[in-house]
JSON list of C-alpha atoms in Angstrom, two decimals:
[
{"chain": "T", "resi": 142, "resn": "UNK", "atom": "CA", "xyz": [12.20, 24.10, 5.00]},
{"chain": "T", "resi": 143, "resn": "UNK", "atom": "CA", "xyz": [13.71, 20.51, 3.95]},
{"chain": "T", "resi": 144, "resn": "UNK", "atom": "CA", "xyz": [17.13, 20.09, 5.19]},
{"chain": "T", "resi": 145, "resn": "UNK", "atom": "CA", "xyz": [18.58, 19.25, 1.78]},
{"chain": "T", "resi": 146, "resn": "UNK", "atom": "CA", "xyz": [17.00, 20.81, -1.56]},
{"chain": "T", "resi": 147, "resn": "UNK", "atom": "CA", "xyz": [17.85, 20.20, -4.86]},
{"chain": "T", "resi": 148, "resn": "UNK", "atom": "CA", "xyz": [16.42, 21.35, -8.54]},
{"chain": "T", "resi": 149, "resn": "UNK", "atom": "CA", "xyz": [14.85, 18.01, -9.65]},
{"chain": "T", "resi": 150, "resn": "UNK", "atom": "CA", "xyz": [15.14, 19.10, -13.34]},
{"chain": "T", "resi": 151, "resn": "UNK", "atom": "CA", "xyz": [16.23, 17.68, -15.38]},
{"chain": "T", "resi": 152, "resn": "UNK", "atom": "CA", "xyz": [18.74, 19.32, -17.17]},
{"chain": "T", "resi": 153, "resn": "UNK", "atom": "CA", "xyz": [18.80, 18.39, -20.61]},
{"chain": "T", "resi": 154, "resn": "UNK", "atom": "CA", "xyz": [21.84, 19.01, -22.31]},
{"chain": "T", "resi": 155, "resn": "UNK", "atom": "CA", "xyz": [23.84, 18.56, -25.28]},
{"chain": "T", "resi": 156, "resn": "UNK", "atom": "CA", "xyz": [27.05, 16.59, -25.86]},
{"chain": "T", "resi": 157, "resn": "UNK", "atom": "CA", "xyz": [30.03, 18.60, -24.62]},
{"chain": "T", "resi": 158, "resn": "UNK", "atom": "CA", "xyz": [28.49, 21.55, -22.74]},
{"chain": "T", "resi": 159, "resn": "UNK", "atom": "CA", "xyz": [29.01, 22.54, -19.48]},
{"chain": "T", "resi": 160, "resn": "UNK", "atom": "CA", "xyz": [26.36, 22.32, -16.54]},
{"chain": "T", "resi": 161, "resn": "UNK", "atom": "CA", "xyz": [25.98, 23.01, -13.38]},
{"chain": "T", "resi": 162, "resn": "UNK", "atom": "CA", "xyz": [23.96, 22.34, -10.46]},
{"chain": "T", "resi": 163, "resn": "UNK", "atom": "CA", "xyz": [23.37, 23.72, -6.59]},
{"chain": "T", "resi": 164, "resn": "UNK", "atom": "CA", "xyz": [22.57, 22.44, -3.60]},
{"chain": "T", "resi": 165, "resn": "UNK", "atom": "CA", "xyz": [21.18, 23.94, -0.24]},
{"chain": "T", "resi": 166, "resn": "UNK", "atom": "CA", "xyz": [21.37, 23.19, 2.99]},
{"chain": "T", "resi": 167, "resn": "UNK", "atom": "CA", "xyz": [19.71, 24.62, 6.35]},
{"chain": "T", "resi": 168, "resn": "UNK", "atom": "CA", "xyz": [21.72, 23.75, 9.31]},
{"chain": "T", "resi": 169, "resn": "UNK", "atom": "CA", "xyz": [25.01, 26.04, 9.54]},
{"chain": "T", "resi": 170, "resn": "UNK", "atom": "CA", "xyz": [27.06, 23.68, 11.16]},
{"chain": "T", "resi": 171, "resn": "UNK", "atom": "CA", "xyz": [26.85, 20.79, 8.88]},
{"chain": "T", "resi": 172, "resn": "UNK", "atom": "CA", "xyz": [30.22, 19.37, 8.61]},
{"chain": "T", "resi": 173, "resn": "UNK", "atom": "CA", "xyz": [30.87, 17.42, 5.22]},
{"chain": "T", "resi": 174, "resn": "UNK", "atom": "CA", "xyz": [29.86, 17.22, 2.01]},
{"chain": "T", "resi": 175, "resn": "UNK", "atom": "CA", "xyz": [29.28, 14.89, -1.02]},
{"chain": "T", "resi": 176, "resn": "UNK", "atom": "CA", "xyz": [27.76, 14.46, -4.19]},
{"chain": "T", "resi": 177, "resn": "UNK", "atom": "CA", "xyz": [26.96, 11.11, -5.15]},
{"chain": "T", "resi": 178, "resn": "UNK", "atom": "CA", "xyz": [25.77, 9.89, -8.30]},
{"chain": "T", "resi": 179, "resn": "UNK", "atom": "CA", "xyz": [23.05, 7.33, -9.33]},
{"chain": "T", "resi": 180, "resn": "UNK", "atom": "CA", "xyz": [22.34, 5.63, -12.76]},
{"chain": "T", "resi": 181, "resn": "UNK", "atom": "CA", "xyz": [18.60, 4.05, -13.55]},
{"chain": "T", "resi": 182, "resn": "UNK", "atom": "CA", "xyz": [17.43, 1.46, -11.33]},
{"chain": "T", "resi": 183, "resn": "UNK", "atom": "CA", "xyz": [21.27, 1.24, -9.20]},
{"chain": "T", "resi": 184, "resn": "UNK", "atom": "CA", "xyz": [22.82, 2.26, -6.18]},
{"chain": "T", "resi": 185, "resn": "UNK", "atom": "CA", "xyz": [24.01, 5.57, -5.40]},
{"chain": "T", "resi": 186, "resn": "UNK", "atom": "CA", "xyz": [27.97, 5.55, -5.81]},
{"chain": "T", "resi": 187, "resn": "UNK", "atom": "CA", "xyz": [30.02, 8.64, -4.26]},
{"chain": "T", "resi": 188, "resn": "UNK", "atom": "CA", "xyz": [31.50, 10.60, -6.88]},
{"chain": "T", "resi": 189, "resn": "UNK", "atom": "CA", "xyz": [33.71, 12.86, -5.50]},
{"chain": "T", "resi": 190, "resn": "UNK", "atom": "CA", "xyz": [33.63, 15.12, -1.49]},
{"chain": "T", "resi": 191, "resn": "UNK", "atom": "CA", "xyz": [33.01, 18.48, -1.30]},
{"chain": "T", "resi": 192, "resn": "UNK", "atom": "CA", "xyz": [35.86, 20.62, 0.13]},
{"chain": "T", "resi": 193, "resn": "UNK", "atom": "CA", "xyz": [36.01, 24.18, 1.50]},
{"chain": "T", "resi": 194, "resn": "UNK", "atom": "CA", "xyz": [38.68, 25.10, -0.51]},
{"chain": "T", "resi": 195, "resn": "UNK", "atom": "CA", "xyz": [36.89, 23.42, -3.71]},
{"chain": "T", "resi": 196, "resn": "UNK", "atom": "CA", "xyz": [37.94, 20.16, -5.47]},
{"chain": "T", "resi": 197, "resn": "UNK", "atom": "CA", "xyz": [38.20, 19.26, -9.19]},
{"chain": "T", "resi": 198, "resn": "UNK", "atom": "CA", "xyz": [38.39, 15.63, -10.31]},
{"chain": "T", "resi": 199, "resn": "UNK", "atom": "CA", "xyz": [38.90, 16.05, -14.16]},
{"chain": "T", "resi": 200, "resn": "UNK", "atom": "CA", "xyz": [36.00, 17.35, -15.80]},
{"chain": "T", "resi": 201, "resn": "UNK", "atom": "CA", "xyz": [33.93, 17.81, -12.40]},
{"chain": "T", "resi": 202, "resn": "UNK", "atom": "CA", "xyz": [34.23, 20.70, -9.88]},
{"chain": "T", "resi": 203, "resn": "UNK", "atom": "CA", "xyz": [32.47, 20.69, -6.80]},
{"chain": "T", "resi": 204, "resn": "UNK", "atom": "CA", "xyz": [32.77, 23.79, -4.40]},
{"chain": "T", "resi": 205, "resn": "UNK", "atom": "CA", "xyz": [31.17, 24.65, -0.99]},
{"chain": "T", "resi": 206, "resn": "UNK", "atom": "CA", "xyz": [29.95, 28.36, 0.02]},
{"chain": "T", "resi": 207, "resn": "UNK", "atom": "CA", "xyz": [29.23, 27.61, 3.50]},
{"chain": "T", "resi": 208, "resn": "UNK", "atom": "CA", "xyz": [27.87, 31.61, 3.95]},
{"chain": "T", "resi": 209, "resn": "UNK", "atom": "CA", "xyz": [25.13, 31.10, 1.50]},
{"chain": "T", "resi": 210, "resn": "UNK", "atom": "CA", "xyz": [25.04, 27.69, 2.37]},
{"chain": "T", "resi": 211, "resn": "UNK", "atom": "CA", "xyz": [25.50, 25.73, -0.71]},
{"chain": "T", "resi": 212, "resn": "UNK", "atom": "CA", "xyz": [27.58, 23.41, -2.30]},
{"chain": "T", "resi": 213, "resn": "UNK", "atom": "CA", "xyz": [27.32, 23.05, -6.21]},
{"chain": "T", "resi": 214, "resn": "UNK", "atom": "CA", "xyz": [29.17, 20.55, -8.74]},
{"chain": "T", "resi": 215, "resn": "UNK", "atom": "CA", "xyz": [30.39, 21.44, -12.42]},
{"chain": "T", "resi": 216, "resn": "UNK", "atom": "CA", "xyz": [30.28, 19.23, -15.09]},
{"chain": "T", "resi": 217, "resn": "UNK", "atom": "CA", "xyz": [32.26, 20.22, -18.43]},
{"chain": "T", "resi": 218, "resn": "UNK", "atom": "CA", "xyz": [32.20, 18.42, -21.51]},
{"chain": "T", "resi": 219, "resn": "UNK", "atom": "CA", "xyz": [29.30, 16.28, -20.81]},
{"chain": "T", "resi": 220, "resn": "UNK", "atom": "CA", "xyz": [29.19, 13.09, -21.75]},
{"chain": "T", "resi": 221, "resn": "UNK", "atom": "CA", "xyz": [26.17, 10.70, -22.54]},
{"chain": "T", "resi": 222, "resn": "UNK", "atom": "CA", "xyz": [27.52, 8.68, -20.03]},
{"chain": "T", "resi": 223, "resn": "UNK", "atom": "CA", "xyz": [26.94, 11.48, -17.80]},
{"chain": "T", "resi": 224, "resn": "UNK", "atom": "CA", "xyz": [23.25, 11.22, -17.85]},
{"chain": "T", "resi": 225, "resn": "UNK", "atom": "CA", "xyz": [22.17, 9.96, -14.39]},
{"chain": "T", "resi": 226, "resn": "UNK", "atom": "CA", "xyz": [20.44, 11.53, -11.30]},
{"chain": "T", "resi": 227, "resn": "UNK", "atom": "CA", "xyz": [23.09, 13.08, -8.90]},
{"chain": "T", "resi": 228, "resn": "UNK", "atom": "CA", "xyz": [22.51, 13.26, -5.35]},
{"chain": "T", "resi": 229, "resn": "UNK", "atom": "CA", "xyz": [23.96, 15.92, -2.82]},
{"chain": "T", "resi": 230, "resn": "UNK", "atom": "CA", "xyz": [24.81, 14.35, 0.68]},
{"chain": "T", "resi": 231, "resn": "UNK", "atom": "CA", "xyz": [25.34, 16.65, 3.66]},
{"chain": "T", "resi": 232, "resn": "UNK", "atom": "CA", "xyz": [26.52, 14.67, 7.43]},
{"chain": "T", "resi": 233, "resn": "UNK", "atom": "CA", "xyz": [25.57, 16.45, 9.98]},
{"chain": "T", "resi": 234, "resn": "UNK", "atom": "CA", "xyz": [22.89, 18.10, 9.01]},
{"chain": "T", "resi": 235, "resn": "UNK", "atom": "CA", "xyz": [20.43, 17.02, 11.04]},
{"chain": "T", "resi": 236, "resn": "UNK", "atom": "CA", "xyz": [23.16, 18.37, 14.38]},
{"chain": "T", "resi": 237, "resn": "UNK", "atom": "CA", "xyz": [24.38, 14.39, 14.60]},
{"chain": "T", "resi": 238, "resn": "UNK", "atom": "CA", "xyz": [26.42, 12.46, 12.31]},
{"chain": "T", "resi": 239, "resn": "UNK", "atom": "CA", "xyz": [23.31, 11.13, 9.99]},
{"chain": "T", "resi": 240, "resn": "UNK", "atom": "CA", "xyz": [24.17, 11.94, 6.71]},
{"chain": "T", "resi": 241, "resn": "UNK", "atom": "CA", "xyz": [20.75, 13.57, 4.88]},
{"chain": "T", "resi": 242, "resn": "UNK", "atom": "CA", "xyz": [20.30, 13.02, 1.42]},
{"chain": "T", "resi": 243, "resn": "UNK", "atom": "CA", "xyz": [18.82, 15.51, -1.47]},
{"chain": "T", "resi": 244, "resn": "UNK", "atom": "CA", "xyz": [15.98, 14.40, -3.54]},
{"chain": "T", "resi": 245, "resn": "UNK", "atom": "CA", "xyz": [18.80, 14.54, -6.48]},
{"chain": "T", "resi": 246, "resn": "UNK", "atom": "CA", "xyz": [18.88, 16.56, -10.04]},
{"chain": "T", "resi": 247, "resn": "UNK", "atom": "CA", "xyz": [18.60, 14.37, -13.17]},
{"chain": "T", "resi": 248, "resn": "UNK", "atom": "CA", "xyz": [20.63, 14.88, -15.99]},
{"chain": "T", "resi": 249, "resn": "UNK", "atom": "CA", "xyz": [20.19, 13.85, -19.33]},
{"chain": "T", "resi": 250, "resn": "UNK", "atom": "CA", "xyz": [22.92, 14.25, -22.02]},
{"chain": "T", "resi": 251, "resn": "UNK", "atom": "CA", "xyz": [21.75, 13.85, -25.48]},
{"chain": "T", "resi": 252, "resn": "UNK", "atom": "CA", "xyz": [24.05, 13.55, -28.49]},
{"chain": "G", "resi": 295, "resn": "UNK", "atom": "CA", "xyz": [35.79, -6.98, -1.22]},
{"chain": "G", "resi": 296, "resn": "UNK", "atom": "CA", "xyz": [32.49, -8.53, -2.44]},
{"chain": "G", "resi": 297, "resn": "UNK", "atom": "CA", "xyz": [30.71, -5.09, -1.67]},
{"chain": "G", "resi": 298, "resn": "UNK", "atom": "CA", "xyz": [27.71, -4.38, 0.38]},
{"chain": "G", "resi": 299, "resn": "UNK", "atom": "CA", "xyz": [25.77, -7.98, -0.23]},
{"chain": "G", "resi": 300, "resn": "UNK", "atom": "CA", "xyz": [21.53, -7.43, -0.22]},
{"chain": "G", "resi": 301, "resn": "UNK", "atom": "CA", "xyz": [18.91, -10.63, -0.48]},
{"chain": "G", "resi": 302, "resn": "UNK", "atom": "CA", "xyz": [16.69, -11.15, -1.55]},
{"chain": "G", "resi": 303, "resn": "UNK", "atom": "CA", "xyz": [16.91, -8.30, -5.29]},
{"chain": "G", "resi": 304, "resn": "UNK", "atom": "CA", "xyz": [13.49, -8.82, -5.93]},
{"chain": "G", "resi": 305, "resn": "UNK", "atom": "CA", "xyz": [10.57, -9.35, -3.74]},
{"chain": "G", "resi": 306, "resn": "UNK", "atom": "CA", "xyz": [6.83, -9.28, -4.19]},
{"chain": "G", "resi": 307, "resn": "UNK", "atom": "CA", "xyz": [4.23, -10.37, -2.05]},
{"chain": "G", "resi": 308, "resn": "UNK", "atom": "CA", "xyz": [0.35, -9.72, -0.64]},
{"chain": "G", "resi": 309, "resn": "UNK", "atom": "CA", "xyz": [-0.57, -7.20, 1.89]},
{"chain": "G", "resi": 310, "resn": "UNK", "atom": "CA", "xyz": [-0.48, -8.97, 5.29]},
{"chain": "G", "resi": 311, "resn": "UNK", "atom": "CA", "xyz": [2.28, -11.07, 4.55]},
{"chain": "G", "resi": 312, "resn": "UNK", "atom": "CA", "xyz": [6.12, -10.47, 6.45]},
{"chain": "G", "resi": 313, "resn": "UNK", "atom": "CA", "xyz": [9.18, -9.45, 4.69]},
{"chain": "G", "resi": 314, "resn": "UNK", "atom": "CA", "xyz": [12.40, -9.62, 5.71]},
{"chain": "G", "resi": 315, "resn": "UNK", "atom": "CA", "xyz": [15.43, -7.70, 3.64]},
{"chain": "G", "resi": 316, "resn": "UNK", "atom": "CA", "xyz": [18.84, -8.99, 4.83]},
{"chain": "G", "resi": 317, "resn": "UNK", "atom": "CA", "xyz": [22.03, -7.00, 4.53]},
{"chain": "G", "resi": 318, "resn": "UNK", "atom": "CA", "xyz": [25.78, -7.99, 4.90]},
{"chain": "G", "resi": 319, "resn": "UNK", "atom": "CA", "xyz": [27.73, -4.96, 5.10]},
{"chain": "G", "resi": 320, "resn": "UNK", "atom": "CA", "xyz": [31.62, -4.70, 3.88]},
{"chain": "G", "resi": 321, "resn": "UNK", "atom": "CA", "xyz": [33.72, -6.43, 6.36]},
{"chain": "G", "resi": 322, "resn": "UNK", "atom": "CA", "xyz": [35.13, -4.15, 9.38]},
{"chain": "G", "resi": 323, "resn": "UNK", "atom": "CA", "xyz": [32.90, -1.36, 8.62]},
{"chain": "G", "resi": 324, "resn": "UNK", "atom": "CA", "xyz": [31.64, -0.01, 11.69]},
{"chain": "G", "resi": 325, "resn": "UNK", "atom": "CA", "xyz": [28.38, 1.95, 10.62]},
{"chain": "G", "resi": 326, "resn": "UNK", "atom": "CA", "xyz": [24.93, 0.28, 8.44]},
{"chain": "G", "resi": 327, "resn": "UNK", "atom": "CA", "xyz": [22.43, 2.27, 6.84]},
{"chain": "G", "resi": 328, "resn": "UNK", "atom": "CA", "xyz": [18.83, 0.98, 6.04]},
{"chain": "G", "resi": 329, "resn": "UNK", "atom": "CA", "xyz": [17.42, 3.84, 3.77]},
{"chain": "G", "resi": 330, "resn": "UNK", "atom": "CA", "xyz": [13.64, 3.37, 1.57]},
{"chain": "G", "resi": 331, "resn": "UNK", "atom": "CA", "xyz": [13.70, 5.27, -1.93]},
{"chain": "G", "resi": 332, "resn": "UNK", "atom": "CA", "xyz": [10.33, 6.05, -3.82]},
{"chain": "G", "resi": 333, "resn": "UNK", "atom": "CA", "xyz": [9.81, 7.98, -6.16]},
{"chain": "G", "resi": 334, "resn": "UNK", "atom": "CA", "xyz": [7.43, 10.36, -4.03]},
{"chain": "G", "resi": 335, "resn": "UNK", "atom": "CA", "xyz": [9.67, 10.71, -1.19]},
{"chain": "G", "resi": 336, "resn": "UNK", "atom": "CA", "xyz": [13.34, 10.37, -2.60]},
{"chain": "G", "resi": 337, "resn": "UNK", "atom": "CA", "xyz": [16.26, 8.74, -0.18]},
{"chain": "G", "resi": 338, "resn": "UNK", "atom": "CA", "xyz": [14.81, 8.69, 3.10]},
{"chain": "G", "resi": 339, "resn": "UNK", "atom": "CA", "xyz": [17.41, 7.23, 6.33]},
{"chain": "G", "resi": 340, "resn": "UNK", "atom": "CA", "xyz": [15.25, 4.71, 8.08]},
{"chain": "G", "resi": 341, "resn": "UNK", "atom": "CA", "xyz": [17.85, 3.48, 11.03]},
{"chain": "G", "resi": 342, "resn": "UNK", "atom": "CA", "xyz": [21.58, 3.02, 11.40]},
{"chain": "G", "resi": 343, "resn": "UNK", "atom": "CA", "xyz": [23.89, 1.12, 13.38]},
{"chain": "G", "resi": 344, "resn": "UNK", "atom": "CA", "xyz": [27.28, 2.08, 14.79]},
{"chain": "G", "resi": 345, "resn": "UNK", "atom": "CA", "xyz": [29.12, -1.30, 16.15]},
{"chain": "G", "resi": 346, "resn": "UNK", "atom": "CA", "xyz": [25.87, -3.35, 15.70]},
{"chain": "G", "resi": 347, "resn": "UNK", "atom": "CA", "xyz": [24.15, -0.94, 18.20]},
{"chain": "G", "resi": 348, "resn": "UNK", "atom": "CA", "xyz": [20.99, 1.11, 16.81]},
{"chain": "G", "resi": 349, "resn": "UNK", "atom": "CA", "xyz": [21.83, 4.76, 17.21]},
{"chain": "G", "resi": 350, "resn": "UNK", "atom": "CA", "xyz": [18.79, 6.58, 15.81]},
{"chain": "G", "resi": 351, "resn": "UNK", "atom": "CA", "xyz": [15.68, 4.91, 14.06]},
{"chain": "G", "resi": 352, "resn": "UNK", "atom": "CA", "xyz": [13.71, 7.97, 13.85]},
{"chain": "G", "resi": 353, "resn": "UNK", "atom": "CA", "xyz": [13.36, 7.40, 10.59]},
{"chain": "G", "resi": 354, "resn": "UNK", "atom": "CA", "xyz": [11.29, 3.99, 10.82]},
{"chain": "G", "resi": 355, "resn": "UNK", "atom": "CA", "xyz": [7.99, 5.06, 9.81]},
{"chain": "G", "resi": 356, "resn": "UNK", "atom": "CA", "xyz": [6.06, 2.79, 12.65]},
{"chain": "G", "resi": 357, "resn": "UNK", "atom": "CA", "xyz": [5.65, -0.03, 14.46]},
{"chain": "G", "resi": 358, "resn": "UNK", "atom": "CA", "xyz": [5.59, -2.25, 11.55]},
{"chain": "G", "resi": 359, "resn": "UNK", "atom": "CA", "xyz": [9.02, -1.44, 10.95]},
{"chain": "G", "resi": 360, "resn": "UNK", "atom": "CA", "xyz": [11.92, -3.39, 12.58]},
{"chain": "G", "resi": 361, "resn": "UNK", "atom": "CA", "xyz": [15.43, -3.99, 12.08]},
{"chain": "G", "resi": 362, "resn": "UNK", "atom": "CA", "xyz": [18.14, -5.88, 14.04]},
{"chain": "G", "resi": 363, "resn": "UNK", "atom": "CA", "xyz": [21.61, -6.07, 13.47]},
{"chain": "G", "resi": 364, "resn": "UNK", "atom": "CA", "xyz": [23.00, -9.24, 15.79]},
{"chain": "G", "resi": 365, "resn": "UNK", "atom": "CA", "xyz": [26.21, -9.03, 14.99]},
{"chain": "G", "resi": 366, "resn": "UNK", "atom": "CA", "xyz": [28.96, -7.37, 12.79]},
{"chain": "G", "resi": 367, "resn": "UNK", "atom": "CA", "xyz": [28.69, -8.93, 9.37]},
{"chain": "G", "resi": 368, "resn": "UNK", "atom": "CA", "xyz": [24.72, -9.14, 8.94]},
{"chain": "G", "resi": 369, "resn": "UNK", "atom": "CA", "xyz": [21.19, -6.90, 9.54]},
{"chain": "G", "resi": 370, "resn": "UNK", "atom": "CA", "xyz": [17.58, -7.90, 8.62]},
{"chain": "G", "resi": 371, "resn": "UNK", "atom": "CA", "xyz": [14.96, -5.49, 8.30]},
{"chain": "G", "resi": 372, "resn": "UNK", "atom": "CA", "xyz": [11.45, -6.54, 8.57]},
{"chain": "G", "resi": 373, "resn": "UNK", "atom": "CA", "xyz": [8.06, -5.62, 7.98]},
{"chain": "G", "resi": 374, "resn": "UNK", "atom": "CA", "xyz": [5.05, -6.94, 9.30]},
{"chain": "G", "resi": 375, "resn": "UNK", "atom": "CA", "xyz": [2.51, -6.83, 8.47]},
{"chain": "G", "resi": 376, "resn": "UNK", "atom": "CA", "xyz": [3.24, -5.66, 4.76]},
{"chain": "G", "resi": 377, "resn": "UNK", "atom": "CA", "xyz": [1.31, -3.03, 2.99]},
{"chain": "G", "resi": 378, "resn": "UNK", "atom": "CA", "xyz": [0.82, -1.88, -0.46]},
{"chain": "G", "resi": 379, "resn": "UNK", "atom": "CA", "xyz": [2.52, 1.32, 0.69]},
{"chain": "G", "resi": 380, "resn": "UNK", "atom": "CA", "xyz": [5.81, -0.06, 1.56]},
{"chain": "G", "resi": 381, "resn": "UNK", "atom": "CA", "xyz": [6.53, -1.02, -1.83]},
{"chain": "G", "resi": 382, "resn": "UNK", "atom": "CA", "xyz": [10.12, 0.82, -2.55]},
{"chain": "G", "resi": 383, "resn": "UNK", "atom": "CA", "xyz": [13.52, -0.56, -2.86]},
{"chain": "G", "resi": 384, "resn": "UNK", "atom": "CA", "xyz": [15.13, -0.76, 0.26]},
{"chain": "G", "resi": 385, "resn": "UNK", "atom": "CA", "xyz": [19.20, -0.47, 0.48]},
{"chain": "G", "resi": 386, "resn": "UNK", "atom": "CA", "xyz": [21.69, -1.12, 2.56]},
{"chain": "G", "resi": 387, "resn": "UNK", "atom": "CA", "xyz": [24.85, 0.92, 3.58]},
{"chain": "G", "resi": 388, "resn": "UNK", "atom": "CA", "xyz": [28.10, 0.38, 5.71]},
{"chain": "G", "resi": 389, "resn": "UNK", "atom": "CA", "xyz": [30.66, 2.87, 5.90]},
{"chain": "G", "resi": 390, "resn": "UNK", "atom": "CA", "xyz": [34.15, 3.13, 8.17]},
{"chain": "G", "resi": 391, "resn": "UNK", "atom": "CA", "xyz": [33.47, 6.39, 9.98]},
{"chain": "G", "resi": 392, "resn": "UNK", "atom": "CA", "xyz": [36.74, 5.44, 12.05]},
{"chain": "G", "resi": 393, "resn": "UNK", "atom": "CA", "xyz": [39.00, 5.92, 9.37]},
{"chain": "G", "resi": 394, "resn": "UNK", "atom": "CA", "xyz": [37.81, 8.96, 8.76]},
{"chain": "G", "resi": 395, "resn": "UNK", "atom": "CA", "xyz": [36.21, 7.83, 5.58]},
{"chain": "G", "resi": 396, "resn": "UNK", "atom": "CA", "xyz": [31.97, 9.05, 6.07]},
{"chain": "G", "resi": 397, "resn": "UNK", "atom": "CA", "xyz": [32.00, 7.73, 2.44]},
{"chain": "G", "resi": 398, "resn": "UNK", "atom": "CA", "xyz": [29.11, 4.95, 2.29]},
{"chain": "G", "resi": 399, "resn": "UNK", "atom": "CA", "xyz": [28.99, 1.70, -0.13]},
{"chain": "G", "resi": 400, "resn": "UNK", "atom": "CA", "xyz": [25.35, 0.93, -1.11]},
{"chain": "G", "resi": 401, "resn": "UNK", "atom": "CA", "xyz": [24.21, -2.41, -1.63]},
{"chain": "G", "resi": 402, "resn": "UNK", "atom": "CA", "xyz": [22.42, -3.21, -4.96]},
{"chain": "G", "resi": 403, "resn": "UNK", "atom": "CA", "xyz": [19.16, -2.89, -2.95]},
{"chain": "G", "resi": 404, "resn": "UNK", "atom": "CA", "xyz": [16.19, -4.57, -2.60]},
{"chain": "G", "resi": 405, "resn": "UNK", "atom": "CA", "xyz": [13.01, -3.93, -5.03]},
{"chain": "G", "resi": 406, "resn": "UNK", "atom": "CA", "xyz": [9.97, -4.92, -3.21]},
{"chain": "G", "resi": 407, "resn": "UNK", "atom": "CA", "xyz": [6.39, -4.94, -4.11]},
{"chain": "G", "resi": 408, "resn": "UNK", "atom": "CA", "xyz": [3.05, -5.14, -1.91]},
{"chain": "G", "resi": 409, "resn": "UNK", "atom": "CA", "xyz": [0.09, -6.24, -3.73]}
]
């Protein structure tokens, strides 16, 4: 089982809906959380940490369940800017600081 | 800041030949990333640095593979001898793990191609 797994999609969506996507991880005592986001042909960029208690950062929520072992990240009112692969990040996955990326979920947003 | 600084952007060359990626990391960050991402194989960690000291370079794929990082404000990464399958942009990292921040900066990377 990989240590991070992610839906590669992609998610094709229209303008303005809502979408969602999850994120697993297999080691239990992984200790942070991020989702970071990457347009065509850049760097990743962080977008926003993933909290225990759940974090919202205008139109994006991102929430941990660390019993099913999952963190997800909500995206209302999509945008076509939106439209970019978005990578989920767990640190300590691996038992040791190194930070283990997913293979990320596209996204495309279409008008 | 000027940001995670990567050279060369582009690079192709001919099997056999060696490369060398060079990385300046954000001043006073304490931790460098070298990571490879394909296509087949997504965002894998090749080595990283805490205080210019390799910590874990499980993640370099073999011999061919090797990175250095001689002091605080640069790290090369070099191949040799190059082949076709190495072709993959390569990026570089740095993050301030002291702060408490684990957030990492990427560089812009660096595309290279093995003909």
């Amino acid at each position: 089982r990989k240590e991070v797994e992610q839906d590669p999609g992609p998610f094709n969506v229209p303008e303005g809906a809502t979408v969602a996507f999850n994120c697993t991880y297999s080691n239990s005592a992984s200790q942070s959380f991020f989702w970071y986001r990457q347009d065509c042909r850049k760097e990743p960029k962080l977008l926003m940490s993933v909290y225990s208690s759940g974090n919202e950062d205008g139109r994006f929520t991102a929430q941990l369940n660390r019993a099913s072992q999952y963190i997800s990240l909500l995206i209302r009112d999509s945008k076509l800017s939106d439209s970019a692969t978005y990578l989920c990040v767990v640190n300590g996955a691996g038992g040791s600081y190194i930070p283990t990326f997913g293979r990320g979920t596209s996204l495309i947003v279409h008008p | 800041d000027a940001g995670v600084i990567q050279s060369p952007r582009h690079e192709v060359t001919e099997m056999g030949q060696e490369v060398t990626l060079r990385c300046k990391p954000i001043s006073g960050h304490d931790y460098l990333f070298w990571y490879r991402q394909t296509m087949m194989r997504g965002l894998e960690l090749l080595i990283y640095f805490n205080n210019n000291v390799p910590i874990d370079d499980s993640g370099m794929p073999e011999d061919r593979f090797s990175a250095k990082m001689p002091n605080a404000s640069f790290s090369t990464l070099k191949i040799q001898p190059s082949e076709p399958r190495d072709s993959a942009v390569y990026f570089c990292a740095s993050s301030l793990l002291a702060s408490g921040q684990e957030t990492q900066y990427f560089g812009p990377g660096t595309r290279l191609l093995v003909l």
